[in-house]
CSV table of N, CA and C and ligand atoms in Angstrom, one decimal:
chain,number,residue,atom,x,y,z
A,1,UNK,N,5.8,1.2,18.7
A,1,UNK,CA,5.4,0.1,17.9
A,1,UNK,C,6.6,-0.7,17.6
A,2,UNK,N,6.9,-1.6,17.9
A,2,UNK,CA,8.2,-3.1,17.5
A,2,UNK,C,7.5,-4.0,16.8
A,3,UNK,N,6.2,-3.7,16.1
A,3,UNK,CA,6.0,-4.1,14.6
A,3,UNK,C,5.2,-3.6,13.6
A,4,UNK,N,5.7,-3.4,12.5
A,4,UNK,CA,4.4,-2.5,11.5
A,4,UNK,C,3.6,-3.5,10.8
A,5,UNK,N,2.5,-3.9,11.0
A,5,UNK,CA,1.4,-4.9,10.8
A,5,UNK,C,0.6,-4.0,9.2
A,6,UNK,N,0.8,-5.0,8.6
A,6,UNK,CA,0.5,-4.2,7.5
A,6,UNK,C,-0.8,-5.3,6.5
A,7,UNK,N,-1.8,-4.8,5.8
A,7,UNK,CA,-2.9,-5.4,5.0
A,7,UNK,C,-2.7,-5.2,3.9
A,8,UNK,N,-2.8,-6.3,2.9
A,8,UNK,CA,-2.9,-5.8,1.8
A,8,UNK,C,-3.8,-5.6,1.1
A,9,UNK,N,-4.5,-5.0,0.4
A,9,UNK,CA,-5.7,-4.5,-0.8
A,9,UNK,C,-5.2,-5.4,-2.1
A,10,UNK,N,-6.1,-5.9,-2.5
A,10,UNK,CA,-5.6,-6.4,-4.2
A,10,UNK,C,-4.3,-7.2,-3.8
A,11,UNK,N,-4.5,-8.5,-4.3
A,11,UNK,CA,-3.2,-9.8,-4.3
A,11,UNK,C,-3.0,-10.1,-5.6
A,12,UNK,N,-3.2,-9.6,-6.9
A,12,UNK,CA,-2.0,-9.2,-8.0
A,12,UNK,C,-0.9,-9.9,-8.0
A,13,UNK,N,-0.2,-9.7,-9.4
A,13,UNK,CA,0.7,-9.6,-10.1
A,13,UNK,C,1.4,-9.2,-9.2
A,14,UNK,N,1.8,-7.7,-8.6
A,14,UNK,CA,2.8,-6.9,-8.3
A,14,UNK,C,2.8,-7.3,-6.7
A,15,UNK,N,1.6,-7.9,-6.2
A,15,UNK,CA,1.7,-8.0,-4.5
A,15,UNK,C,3.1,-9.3,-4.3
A,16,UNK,N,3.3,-10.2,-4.7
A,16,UNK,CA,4.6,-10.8,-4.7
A,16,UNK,C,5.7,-10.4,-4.2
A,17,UNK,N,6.2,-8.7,-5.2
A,17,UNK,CA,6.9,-8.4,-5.3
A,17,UNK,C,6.9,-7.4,-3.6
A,18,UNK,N,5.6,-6.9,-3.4
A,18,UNK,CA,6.0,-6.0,-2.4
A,18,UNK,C,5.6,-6.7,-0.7
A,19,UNK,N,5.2,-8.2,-0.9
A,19,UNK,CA,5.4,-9.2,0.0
A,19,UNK,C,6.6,-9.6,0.5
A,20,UNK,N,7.9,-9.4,-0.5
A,20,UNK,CA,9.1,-9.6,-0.2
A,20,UNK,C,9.6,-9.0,1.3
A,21,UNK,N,9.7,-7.6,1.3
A,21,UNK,CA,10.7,-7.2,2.3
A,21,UNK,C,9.5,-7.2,3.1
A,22,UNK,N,8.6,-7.5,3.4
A,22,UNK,CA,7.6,-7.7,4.3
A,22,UNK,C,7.9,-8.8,5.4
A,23,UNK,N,7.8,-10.1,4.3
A,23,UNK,CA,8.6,-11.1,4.8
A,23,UNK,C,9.5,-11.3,5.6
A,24,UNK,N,10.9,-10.5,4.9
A,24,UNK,CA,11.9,-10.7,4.8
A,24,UNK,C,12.6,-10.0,6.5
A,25,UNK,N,11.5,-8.6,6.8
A,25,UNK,CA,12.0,-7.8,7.8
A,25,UNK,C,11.1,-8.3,9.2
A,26,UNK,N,11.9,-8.8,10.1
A,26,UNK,CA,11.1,-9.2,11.1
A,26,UNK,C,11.0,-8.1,12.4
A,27,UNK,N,10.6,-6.7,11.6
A,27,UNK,CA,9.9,-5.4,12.4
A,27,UNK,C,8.9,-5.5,11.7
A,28,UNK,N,8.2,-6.3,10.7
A,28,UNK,CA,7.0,-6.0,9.9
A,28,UNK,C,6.2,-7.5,9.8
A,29,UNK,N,5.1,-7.2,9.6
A,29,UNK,CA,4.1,-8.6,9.3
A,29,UNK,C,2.8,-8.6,8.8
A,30,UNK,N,2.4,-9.5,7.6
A,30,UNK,CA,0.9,-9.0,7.1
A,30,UNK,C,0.5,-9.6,7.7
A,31,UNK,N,-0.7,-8.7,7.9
A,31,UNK,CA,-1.5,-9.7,9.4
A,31,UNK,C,-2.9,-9.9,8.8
A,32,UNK,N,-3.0,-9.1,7.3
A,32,UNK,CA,-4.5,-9.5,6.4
A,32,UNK,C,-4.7,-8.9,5.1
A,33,UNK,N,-5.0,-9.8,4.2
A,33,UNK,CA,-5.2,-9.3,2.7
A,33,UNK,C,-6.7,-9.5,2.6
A,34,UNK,N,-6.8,-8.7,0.9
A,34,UNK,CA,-7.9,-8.6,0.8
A,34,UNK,C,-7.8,-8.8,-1.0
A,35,UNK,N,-8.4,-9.4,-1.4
A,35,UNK,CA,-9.1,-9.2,-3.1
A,35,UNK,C,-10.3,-9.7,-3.1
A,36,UNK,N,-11.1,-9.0,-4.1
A,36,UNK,CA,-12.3,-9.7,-4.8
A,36,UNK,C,-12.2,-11.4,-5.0
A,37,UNK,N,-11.0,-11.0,-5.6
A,37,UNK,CA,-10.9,-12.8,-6.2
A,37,UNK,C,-10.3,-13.8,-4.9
A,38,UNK,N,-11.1,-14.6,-4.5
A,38,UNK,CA,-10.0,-15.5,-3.4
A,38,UNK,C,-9.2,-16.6,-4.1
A,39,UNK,N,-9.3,-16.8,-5.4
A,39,UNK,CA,-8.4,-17.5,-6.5
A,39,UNK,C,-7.0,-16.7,-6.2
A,40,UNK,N,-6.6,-15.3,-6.0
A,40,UNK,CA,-5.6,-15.1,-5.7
A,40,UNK,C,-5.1,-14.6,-4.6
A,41,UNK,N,-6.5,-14.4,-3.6
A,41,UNK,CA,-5.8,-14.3,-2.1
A,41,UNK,C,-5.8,-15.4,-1.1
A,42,UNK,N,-6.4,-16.3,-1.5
A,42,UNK,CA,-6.1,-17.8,-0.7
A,42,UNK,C,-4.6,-18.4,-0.9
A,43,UNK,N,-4.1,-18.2,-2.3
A,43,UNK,CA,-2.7,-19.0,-2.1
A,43,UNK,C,-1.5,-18.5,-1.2
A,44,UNK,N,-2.0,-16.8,-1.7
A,44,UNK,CA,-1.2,-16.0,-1.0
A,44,UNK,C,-0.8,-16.0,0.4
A,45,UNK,N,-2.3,-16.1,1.0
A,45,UNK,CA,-2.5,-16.6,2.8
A,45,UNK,C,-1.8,-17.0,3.0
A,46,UNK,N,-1.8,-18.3,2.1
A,46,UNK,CA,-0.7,-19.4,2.7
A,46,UNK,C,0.9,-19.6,2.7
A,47,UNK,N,1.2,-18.9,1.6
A,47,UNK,CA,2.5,-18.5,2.0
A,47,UNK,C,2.8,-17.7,2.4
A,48,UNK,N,2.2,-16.7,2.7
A,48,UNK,CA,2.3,-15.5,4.1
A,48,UNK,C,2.1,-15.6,5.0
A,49,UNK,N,1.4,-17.3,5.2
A,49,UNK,CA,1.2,-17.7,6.6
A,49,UNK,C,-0.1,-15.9,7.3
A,50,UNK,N,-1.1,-15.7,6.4
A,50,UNK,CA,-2.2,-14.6,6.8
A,50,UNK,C,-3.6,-16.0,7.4
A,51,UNK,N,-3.6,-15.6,8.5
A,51,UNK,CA,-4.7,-16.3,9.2
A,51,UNK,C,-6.1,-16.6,8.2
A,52,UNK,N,-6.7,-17.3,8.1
A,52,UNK,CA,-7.7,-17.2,6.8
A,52,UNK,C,-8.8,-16.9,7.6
A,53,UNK,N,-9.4,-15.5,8.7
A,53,UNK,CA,-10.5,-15.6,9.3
A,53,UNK,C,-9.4,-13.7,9.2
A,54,UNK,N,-8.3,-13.2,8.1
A,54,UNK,CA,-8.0,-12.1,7.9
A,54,UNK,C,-7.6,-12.2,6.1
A,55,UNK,N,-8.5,-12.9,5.5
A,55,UNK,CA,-8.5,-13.1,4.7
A,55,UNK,C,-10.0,-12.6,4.1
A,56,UNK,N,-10.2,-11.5,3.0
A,56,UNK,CA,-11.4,-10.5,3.3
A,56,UNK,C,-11.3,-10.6,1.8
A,57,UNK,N,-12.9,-10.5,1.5
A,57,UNK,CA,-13.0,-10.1,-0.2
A,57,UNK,C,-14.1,-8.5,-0.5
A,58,UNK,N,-13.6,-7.7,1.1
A,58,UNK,CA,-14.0,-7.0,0.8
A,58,UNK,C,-13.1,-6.1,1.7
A,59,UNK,N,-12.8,-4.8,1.2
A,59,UNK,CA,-11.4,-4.2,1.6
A,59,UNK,C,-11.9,-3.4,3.3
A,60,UNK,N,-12.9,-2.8,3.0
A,60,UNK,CA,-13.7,-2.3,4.0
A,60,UNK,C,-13.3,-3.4,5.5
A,61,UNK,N,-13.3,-4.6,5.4
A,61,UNK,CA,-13.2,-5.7,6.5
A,61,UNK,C,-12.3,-5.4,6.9
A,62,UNK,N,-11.1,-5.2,6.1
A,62,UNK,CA,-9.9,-5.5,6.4
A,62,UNK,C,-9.4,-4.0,6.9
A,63,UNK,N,-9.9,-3.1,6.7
A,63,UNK,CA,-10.0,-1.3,6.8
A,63,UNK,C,-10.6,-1.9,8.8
A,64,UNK,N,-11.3,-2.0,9.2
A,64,UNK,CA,-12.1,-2.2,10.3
A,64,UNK,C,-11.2,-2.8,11.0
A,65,UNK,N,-10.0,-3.7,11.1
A,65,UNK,CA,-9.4,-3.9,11.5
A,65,UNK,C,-8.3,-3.2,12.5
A,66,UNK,N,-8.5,-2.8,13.9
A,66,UNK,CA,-7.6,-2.2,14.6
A,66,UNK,C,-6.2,-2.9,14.3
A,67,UNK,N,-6.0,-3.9,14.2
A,67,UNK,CA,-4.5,-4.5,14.0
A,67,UNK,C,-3.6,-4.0,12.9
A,68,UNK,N,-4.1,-3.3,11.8
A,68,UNK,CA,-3.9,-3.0,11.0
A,68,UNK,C,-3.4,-1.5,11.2
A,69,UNK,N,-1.8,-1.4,10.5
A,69,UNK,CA,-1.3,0.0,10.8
A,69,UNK,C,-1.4,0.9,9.5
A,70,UNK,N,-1.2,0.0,8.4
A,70,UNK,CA,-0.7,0.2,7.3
A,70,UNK,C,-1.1,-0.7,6.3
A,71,UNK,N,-1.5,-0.2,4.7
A,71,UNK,CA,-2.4,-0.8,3.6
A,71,UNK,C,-0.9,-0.6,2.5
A,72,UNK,N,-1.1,-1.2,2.2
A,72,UNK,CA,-0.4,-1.2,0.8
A,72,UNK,C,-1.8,-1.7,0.0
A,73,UNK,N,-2.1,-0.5,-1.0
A,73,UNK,CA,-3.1,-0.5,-2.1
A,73,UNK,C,-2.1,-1.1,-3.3
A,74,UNK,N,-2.9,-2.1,-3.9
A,74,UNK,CA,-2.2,-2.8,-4.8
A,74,UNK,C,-3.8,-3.1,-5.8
A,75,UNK,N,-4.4,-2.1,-6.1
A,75,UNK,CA,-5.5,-2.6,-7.0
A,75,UNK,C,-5.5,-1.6,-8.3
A,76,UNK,N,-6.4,-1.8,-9.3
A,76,UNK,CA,-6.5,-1.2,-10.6
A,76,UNK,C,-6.6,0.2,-10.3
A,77,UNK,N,-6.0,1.1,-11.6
A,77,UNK,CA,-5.9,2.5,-11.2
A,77,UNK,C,-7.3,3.1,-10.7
A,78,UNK,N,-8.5,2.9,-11.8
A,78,UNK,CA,-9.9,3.5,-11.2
A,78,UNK,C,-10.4,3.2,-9.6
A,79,UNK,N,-9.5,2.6,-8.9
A,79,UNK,CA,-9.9,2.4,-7.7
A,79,UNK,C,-9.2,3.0,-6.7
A,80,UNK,N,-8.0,3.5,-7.5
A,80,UNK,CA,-7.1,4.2,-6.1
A,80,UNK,C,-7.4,5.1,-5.5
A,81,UNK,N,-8.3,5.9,-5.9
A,81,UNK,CA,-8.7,7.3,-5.2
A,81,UNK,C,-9.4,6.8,-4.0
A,82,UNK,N,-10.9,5.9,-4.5
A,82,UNK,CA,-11.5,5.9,-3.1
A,82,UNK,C,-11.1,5.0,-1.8
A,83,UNK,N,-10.4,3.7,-2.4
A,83,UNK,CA,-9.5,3.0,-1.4
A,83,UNK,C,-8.6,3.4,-0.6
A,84,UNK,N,-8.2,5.0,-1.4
A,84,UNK,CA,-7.0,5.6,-0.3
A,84,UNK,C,-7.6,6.6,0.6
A,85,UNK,N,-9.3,7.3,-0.2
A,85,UNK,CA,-9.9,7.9,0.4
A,85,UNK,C,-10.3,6.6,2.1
A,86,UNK,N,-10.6,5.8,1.7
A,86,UNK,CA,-11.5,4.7,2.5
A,86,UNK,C,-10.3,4.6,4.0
A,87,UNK,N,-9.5,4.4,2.9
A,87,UNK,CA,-7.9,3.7,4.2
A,87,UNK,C,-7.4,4.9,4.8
A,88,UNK,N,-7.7,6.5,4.5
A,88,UNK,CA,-7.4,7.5,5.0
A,88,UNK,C,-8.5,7.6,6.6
A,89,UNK,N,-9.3,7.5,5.9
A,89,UNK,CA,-10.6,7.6,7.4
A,89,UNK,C,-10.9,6.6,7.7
A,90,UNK,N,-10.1,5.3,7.8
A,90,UNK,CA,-10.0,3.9,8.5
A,90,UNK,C,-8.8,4.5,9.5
A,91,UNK,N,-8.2,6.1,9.2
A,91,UNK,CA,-6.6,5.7,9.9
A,91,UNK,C,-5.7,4.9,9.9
A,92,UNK,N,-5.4,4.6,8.8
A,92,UNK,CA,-4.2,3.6,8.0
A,92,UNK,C,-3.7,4.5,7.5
A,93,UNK,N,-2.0,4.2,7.4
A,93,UNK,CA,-1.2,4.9,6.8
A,93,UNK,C,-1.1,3.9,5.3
A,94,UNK,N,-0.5,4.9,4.5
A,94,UNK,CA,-0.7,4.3,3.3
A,94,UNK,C,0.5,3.8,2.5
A,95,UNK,N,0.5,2.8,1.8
A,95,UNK,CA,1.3,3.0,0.3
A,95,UNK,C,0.8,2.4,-0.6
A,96,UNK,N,0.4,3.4,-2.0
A,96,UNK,CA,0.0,3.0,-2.4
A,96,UNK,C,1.3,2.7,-4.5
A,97,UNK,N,0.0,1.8,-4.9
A,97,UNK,CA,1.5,1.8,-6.5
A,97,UNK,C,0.9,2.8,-7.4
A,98,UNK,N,1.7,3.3,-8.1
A,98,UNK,CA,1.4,3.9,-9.1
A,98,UNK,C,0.6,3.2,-10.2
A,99,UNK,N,-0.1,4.4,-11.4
A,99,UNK,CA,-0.3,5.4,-11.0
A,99,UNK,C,-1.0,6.0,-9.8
A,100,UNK,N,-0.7,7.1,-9.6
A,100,UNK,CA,-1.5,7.5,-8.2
A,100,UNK,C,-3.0,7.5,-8.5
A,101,UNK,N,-3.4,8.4,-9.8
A,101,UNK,CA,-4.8,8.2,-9.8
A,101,UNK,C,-5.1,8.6,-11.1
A,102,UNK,N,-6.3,8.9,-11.4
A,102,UNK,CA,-6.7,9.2,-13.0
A,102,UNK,C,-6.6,10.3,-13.5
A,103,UNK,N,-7.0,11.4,-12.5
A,103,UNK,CA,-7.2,12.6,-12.6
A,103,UNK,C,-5.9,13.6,-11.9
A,104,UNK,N,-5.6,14.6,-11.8
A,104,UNK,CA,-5.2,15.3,-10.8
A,104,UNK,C,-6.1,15.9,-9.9
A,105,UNK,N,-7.3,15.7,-9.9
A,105,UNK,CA,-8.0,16.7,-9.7
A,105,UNK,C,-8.4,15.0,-8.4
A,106,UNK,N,-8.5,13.9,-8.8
A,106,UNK,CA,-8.5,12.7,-7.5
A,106,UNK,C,-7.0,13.0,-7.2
A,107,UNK,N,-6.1,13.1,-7.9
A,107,UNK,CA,-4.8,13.3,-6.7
A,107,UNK,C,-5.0,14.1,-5.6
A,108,UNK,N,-5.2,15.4,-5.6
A,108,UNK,CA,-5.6,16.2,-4.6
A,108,UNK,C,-6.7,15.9,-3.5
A,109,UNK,N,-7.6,15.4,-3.8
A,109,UNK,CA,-8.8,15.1,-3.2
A,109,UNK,C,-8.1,13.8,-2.3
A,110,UNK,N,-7.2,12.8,-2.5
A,110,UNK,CA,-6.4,11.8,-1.5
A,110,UNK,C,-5.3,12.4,-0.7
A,111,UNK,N,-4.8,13.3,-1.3
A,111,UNK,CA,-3.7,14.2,-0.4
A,111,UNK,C,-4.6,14.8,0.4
A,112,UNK,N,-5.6,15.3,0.2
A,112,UNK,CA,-6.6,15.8,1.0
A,112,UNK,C,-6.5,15.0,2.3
A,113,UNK,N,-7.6,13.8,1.7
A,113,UNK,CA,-7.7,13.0,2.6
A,113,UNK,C,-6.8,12.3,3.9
A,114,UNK,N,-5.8,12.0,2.9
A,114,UNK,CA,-4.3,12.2,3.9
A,114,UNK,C,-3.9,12.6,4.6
A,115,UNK,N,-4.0,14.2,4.3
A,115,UNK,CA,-3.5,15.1,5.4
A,115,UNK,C,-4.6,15.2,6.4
A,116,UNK,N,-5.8,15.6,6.4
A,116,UNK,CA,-6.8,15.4,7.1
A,116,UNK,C,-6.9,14.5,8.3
A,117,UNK,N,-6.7,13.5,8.0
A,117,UNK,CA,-6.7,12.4,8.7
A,117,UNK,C,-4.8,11.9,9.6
A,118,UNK,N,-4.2,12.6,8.9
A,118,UNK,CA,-3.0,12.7,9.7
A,118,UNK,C,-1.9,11.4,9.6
A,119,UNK,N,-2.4,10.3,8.4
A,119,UNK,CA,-1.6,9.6,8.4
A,119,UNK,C,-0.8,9.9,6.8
A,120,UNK,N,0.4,8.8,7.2
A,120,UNK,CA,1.4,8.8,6.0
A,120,UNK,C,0.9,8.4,5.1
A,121,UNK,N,1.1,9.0,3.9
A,121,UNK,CA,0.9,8.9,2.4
A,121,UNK,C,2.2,8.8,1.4
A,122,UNK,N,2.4,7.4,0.8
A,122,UNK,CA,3.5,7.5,-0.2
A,122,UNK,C,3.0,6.4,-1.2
A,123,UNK,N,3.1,7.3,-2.7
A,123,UNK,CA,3.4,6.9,-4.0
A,123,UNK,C,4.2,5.7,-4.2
A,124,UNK,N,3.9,4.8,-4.4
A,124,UNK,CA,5.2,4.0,-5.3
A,124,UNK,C,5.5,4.2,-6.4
A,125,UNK,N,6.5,5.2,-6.7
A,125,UNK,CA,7.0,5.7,-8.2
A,125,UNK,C,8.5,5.3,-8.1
A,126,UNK,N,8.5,3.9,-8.6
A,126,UNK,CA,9.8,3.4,-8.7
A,126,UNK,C,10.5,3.7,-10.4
A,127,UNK,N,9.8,4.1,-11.2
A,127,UNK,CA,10.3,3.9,-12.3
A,127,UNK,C,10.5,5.7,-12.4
A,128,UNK,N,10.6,6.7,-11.2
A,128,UNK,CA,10.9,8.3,-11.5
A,128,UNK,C,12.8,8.1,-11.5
A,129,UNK,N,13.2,7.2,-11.1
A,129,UNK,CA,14.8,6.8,-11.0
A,129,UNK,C,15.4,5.9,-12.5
A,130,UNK,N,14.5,5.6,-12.9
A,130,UNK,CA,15.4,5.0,-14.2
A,130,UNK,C,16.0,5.9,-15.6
A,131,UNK,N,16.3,5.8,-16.5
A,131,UNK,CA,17.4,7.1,-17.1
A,131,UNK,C,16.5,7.6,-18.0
A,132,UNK,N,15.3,7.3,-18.7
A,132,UNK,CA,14.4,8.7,-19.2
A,132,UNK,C,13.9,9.5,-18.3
A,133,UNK,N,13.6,8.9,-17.1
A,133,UNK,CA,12.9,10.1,-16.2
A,133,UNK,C,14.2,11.1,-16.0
A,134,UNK,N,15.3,10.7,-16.3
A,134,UNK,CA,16.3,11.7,-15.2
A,134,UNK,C,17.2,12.0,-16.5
A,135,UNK,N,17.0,11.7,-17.6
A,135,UNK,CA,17.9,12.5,-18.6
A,135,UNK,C,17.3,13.8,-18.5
A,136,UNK,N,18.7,14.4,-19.5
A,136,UNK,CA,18.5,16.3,-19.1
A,136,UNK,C,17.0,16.4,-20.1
A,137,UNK,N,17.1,17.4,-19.2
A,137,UNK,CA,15.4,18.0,-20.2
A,137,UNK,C,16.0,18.9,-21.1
A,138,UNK,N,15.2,19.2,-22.0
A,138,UNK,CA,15.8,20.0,-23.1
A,138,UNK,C,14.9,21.6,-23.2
B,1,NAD,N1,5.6,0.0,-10.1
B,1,NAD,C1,5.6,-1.0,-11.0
B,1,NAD,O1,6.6,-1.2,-11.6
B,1,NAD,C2,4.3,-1.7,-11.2
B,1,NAD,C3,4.3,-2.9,-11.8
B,1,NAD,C4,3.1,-3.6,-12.0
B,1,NAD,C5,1.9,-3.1,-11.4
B,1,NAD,N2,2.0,-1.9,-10.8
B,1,NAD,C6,0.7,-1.3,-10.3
B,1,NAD,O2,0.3,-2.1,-9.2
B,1,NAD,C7,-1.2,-2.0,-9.2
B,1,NAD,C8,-1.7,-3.5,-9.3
B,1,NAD,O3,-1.2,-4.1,-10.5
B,1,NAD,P1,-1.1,-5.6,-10.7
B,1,NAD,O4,-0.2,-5.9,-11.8
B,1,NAD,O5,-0.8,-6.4,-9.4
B,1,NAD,O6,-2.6,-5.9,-11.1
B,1,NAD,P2,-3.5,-7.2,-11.0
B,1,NAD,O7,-4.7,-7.0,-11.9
B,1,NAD,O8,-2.6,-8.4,-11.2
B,1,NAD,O9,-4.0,-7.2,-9.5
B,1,NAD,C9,-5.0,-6.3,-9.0
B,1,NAD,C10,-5.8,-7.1,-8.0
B,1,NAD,O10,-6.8,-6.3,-7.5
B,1,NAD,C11,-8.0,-7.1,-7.3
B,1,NAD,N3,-9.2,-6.3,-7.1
B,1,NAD,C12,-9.9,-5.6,-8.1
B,1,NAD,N4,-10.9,-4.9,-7.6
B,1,NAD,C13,-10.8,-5.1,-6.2
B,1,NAD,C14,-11.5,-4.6,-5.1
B,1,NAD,N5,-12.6,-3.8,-5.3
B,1,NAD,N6,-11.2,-5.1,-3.9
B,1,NAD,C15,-10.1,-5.9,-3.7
B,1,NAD,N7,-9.4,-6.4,-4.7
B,1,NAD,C16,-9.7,-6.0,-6.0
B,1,NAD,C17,-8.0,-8.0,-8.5
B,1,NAD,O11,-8.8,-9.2,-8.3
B,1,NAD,C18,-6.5,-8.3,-8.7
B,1,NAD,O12,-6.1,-9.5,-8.0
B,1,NAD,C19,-1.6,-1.1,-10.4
B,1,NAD,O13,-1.7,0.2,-9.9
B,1,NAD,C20,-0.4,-1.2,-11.3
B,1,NAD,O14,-0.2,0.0,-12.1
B,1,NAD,C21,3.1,-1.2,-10.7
């Protein structure tokens, strides 16, 4: 693979930020987003230059897609479980943001899925590095 073609789920707040090294790295390229709202995945299109016929208001579309290696889930927490359940048996590797899920008992049941299906699974827990997570425990 000499490119990792990647979808996004949910165009948010936080998708900006993880559009950046996307951008930025020319071994990678979004090749299709997806939100409910096209108020926030249409503008996005356009500065990501995302073809607007891979522009989807429904995630499933964009799951169907063979071109697609890799999802970055960027939606509300009650949804992460089955979007990663969904993007697990589409065979998409994943990343998804924190939190992981509601339950532990949905955490397990996506690692499930994950493993199952044989693709990568990674958390975005950027804030396990800042100085309360890593001061001494008492
Ligand atoms: N790591 C961090 O520091 C950090 C910071 C901000 C947000 N986050 C996480 O990122 C995730 C997204 O947060 P955000 O701030 O971008 O939220 P947001 O509300 O701005 O974006 C979520 C998007 O998902 C879309 N959406 C909702 N249901 C959908 C569905 N069924 N299909 C497709 N799209 C749907 C919404 O329209 C919205 O655009 C959350 O899990 C949040 O906790 C992490």
């Amino acid at each position: 693979m000499d490119k990792l073609r990647v979808g996004f789920i949910g165009t948010g707040r936080i998708s900006d930020l993880h559009a950046l090294e996307y951008l930025s790295n020319p071994r990678a390229q979004i090749v299709a987003i997806c939100d409910i709202n096209p108020e926030y995945s249409q503008p996005r299109a356009a500065a990501w230059k995302v073809p607007s016929d891979r522009v989807f208001t429904d995630y499933h579309d964009l799951l169907a897609l063979p071109e697609v290696d890799l999802v970055e889930i960027l939606l509300p927490h009650h949804l992460h479980r089955q979007a990663t359940i969904d993007a697990a048996a589409a065979g998409k590797h994943i990343s998804l943001q924190k939190p992981m899920a509601l339950t532990v008992v949905e955490a397990d049941e996506m690692i499930a899925a994950a493993r199952q299906a044989r693709v990568i699974f990674k958390v975005f827990e950027n804030f396990i590095f800042i100085h309360p997570f890593n001061a001494p425990k008492h």
